Coordinates of C-alpha atoms in Angstrom, one line a residue:
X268 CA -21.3 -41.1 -2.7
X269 CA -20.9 -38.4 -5.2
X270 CA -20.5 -37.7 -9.2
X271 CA -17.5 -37.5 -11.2
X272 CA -17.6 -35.5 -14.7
X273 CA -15.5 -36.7 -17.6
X274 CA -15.9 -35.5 -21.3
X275 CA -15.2 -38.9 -23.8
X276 CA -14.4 -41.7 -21.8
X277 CA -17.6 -43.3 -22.9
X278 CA -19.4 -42.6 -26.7
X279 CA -21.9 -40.2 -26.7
X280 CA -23.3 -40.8 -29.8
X281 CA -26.4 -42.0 -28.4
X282 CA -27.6 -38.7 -27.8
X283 CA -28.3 -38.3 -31.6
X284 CA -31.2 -41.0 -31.5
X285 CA -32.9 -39.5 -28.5
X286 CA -36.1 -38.0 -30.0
X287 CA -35.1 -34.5 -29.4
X288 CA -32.6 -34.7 -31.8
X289 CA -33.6 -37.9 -34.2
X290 CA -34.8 -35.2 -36.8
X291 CA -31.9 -32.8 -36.9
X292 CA -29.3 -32.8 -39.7
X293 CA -25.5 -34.3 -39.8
X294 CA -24.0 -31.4 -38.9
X295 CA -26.3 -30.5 -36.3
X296 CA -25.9 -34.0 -34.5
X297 CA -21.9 -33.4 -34.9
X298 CA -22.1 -30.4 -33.0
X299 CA -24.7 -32.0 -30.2
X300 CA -21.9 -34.7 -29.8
X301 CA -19.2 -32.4 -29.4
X302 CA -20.9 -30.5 -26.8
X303 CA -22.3 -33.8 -24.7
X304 CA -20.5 -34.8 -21.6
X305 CA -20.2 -38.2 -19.7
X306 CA -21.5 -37.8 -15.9
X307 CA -21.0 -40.8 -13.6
X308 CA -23.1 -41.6 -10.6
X309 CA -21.8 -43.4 -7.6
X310 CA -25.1 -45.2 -5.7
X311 CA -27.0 -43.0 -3.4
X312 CA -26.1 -40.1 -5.5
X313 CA -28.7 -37.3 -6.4
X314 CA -28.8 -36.8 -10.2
X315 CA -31.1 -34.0 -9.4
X316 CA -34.3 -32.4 -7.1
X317 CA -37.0 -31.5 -6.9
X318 CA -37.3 -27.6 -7.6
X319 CA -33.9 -27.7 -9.9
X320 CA -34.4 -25.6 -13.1
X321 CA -33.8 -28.8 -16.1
X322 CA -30.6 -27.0 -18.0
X323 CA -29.6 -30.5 -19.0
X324 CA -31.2 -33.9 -19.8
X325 CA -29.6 -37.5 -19.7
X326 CA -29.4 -40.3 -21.8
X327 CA -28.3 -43.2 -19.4
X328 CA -25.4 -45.7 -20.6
X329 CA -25.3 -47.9 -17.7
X330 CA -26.8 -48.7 -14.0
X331 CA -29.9 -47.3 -13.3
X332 CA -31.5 -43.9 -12.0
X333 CA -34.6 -44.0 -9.5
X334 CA -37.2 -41.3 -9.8
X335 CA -39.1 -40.4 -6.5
X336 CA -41.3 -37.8 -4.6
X337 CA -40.3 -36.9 -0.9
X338 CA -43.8 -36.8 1.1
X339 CA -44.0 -34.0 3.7
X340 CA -43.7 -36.7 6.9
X341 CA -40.1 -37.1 5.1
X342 CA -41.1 -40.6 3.7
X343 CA -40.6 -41.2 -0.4
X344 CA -42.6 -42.0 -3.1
X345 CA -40.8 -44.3 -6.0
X346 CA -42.6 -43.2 -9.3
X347 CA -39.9 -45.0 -12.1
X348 CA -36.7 -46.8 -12.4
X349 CA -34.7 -46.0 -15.7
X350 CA -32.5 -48.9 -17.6
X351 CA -30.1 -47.9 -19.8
X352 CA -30.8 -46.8 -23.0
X353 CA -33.6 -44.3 -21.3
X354 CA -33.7 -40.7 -21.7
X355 CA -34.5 -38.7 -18.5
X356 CA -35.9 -35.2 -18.4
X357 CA -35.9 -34.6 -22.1
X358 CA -39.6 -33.2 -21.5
X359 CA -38.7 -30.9 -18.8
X360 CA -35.6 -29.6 -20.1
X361 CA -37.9 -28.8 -24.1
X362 CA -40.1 -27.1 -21.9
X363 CA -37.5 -24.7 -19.6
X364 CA -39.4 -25.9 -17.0
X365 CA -37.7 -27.1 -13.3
X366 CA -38.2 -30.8 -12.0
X367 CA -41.1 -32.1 -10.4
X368 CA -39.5 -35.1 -8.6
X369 CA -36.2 -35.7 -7.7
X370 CA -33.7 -38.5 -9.3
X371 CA -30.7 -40.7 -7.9
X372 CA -28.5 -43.6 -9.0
X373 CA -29.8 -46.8 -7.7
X374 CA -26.4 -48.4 -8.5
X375 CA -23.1 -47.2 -10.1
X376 CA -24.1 -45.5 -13.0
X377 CA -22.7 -43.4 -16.4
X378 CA -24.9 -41.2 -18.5
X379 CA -24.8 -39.0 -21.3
X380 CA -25.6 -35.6 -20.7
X381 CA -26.2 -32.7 -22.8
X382 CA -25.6 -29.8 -22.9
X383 CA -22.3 -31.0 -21.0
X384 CA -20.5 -30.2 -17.8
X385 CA -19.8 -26.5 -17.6
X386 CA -22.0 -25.8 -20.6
X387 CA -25.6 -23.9 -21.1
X388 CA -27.7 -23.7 -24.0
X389 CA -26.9 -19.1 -23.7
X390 CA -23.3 -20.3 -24.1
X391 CA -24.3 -22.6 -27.2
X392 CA -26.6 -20.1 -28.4
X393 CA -23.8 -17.7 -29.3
X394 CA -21.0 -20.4 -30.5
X395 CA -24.0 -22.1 -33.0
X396 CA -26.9 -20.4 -32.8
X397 CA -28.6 -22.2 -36.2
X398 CA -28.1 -25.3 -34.8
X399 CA -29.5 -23.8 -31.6
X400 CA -33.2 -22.4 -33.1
X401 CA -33.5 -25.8 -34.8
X402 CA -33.0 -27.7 -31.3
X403 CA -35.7 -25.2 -30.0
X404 CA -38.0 -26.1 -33.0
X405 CA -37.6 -30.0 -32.3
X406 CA -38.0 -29.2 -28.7
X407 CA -41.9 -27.7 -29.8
X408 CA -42.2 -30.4 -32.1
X409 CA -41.4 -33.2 -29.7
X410 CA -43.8 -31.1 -26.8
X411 CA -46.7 -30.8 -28.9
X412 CA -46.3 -34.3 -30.0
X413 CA -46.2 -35.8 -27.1
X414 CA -49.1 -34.0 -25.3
X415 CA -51.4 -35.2 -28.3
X416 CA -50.7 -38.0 -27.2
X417 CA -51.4 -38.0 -23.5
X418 CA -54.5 -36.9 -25.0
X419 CA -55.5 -39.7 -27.0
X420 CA -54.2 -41.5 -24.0
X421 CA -56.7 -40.0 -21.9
X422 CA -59.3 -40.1 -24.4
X423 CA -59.2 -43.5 -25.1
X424 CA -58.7 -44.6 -21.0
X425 CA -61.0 -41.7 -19.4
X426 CA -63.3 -44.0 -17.8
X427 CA -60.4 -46.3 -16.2
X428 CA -58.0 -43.5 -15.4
X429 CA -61.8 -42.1 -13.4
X430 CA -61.9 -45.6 -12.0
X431 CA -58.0 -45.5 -11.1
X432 CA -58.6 -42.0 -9.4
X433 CA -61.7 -43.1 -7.4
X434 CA -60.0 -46.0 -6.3
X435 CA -56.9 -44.2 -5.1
X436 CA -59.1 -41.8 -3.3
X437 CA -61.7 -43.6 -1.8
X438 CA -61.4 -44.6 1.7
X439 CA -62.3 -48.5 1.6
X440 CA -64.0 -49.1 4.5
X441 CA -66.9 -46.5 4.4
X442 CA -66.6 -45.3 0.5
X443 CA -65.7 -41.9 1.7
X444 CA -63.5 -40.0 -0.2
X445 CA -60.4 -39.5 1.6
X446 CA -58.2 -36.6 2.8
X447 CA -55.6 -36.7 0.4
X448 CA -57.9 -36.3 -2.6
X449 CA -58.9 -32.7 -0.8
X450 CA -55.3 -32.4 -0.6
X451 CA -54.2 -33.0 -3.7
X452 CA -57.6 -31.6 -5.8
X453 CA -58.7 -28.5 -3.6
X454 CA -57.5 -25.6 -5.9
X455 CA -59.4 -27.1 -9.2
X456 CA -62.8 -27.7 -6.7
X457 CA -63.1 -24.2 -4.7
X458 CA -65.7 -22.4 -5.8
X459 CA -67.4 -19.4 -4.0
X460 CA -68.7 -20.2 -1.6
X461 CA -67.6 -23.2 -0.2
X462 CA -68.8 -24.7 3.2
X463 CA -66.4 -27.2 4.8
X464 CA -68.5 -29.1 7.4
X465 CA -66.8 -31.4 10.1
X466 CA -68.3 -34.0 12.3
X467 CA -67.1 -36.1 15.4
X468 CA -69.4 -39.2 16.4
X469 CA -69.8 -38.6 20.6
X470 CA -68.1 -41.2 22.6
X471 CA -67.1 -43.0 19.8
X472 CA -64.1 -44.6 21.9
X473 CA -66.4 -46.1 24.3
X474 CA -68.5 -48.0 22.2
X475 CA -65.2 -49.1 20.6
X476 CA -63.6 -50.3 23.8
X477 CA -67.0 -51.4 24.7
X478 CA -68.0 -53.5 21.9
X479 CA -65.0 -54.3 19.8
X480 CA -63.6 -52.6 16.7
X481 CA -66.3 -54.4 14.1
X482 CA -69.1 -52.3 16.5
X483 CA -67.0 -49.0 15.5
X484 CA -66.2 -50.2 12.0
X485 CA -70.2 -50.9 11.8
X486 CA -71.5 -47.4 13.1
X487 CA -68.9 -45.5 10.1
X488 CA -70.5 -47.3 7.6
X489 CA -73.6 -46.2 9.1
X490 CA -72.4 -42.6 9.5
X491 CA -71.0 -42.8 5.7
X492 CA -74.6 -43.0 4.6
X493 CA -75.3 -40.4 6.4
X494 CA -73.2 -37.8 4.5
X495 CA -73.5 -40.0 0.9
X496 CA -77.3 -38.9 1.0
X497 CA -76.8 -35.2 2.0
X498 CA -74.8 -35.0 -0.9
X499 CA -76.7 -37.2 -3.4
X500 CA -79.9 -35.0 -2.0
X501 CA -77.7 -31.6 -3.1
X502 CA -76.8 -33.2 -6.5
X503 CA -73.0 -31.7 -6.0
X504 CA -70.5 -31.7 -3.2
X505 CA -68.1 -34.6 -1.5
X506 CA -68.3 -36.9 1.5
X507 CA -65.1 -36.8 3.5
X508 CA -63.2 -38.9 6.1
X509 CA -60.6 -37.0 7.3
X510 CA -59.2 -39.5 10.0
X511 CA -60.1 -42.2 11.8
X512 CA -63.8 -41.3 12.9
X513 CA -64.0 -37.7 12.0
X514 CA -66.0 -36.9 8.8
X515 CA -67.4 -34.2 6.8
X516 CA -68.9 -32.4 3.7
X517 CA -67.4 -30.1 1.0
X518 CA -70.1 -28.5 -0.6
X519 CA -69.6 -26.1 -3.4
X520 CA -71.7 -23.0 -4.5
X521 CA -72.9 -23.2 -0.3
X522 CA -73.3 -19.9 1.6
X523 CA -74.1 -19.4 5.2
X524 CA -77.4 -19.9 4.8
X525 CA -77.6 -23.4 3.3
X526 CA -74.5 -25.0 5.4
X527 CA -76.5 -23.6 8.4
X528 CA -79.6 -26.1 7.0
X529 CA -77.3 -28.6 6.1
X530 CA -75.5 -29.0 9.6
X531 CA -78.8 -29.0 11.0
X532 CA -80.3 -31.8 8.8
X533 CA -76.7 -33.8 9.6
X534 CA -76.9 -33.4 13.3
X535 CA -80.3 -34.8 13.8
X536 CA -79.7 -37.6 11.2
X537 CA -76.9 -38.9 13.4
X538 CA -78.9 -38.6 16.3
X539 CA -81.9 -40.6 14.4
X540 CA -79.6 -43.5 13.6
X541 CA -81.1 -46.4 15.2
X542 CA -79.2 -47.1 18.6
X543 CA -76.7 -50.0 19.2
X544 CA -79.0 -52.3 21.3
X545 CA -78.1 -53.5 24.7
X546 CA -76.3 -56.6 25.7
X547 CA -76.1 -58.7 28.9
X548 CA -73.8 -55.8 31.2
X549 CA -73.7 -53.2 28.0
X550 CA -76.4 -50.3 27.9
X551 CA -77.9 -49.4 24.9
X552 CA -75.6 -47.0 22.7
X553 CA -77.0 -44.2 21.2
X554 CA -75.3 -41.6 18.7
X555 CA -75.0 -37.9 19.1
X556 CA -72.4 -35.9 17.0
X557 CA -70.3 -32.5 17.3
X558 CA -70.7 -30.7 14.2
X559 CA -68.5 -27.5 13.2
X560 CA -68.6 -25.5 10.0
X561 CA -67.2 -23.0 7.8
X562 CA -67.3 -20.8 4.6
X563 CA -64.8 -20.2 2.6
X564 CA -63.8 -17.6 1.8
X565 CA -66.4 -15.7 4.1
X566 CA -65.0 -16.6 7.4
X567 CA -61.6 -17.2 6.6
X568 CA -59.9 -16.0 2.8
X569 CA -57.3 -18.6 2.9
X570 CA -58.1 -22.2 2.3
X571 CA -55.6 -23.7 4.7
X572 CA -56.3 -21.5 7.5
X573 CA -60.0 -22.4 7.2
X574 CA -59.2 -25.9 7.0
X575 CA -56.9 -25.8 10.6
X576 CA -59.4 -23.3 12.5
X577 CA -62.3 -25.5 11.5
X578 CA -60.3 -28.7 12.4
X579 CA -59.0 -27.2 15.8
X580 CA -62.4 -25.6 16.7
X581 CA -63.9 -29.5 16.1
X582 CA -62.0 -30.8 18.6
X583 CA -62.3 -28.5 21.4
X584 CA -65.8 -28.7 20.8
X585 CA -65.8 -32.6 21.1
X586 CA -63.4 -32.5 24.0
X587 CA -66.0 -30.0 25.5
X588 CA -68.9 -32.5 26.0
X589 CA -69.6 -32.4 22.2
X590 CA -73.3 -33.0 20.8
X591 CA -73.4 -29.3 19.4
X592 CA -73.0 -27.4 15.7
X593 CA -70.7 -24.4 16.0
X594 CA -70.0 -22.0 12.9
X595 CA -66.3 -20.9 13.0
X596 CA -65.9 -17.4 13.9
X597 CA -69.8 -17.5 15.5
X598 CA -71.2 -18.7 18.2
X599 CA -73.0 -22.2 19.1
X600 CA -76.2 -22.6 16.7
X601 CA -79.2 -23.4 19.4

């Protein structure tokens, strides 16, 4: 696998009607040809990364090229497949700006690419630098067209693309919202203070192994409710499951004081749920839940860091006999 540069075994003229260029004049789109190159692809190869500054766009010729995000548990992500005739990274490379995803031929492939092999637009600047500024003023042009209309896109399809993003983040068996959408929407939803609570149902396994996995399924719906009121009661914050029985609130705009109420109401509201009821050679079930807690940024300035400790401390709490609320960085709450 790897790439081979060439400079005119293929035409390149279909750079010109790429709509970075489809305005400029005759002479401009002569020089644009002159300094386009041919690149060709063998499968598996990368086109480019994630993290690489865009000096070049593509227009592809033939094969195809695969557009993909790496995940951090090493997996990927396919996001497009381009056909010939596509243009790829035209928006990136108008904007200076470096890729966001990372791109590989899916099959033996030839594209057009601009500026060429061995070129840069400095080096173009100084042999033509009028054709140059009016490549930079198409490159504005094309930008501000096109985010007018992602706009009107958005405008038009806000209550979908809300219905899209619930769907993608909601956990589907207790209508939690799940851990990736704190992952992914964290930095826009901090706001000092936040509190981060955590819960773990008590012997959760045993009424599993006891009663089946619809019994457990059953009790998180019932647990769900739990934190969907707290929230609905606040008017603000989200309901979290973080994995498979361990739960929680974000609430915004929540110091000490008021997580410290809101643990409290959340631990006794899992204890008030109404028990499982006994069976012929099974005991009545009853719920009781760890609870641990912190404020960002009070007890710990960095996000990720409060996220771990609180995490961590929920566990060895748990694995301690559980049926407690702790504050990180404080002692047990009586």
């Amino acid at each position: 696998m790897g790439k081979v540069h060439t400079s005119h075994i293929f035409d390149t003229s279909p750079i010109e009607k790429t709509e970075l260029f489809s305005s400029l004049l005759e002479k401009d789109l002569a020089y644009i040809n002159s300094r386009s190159g041919i690149l060709q692809l063998r499968r598996g190869a990368r086109l480019f990364s994630a993290g690489d500054k865009a000096e070049r766009f593509f227009v592809l010729r033939e094969g195809s090229v695969r557009i993909f995000k790496t995940r951090p548990d090493g997996g990927e992500d396919d996001l497009a497949e381009f056909d010939p005739g596509d243009t790829i990274g035209d928006f990136d490379f108008a904007r200076g700006a470096s890729y966001d995803a990372c791109a590989e031929a899916s099959a033996d492939t030839v594209l057009i690419v601009f500026p060429g092999p061995g070129l840069t637009m400095d080096m173009l600047a100084r042999e033509a630098p009028h054709t140059v500024s009016r490549i930079l003023l198409s490159s504005i042009v094309m930008l501000t067209s096109r985010i007018k209309t992602t706009q009107k896109t958005i405008v038009e399809n806000i209550s979908w693309i809300h219905e899209l993003q619930r769907r993608a983040y909601e956990d589907p068996g207790t209508g939690l919202w799940k851990q990736s959408f704190l992952i992914d929407e964290i930095n826009r939803i901090l706001e000092e203070p936040t509190a981060l609570i955590m819960l773990k149902p008590d012997r959760f396994k045993a009424l599993v192994d006891a009663r089946g996995h619809g019994a457990g399924d059953e009790a998180m719906v019932r647990i769900a409710m739990v934190l969907k009121n707290i929230t609905r009661k606040l008017g603000r914050g989200w309901a979290l499951r973080f994995k498979s029985n361990e739960v929680g609130l974000l609430i915004t705009k929540c110091g000490a004081a008021l997580a410290e109420r809101i643990v409290r109401e959340l631990h006794k509201a899992i204890a008030g749920l109404d028990p499982v009821p006994e069976e012929p050679g099974l005991p009545e079930f009853r719920f009781t839940g760890t609870v641990v807690y912190g404020i960002w940024p009070e007890d710990e300035p960095k996000w990720d860091a409060l996220f771990l400790g609180t995490y961590s401390l929920l566990l060895d709490t748990w694995k301690s006999g559980g049926n407690t609320i702790v504050h990180l960085e404080r002692t047990s709450v009586p």
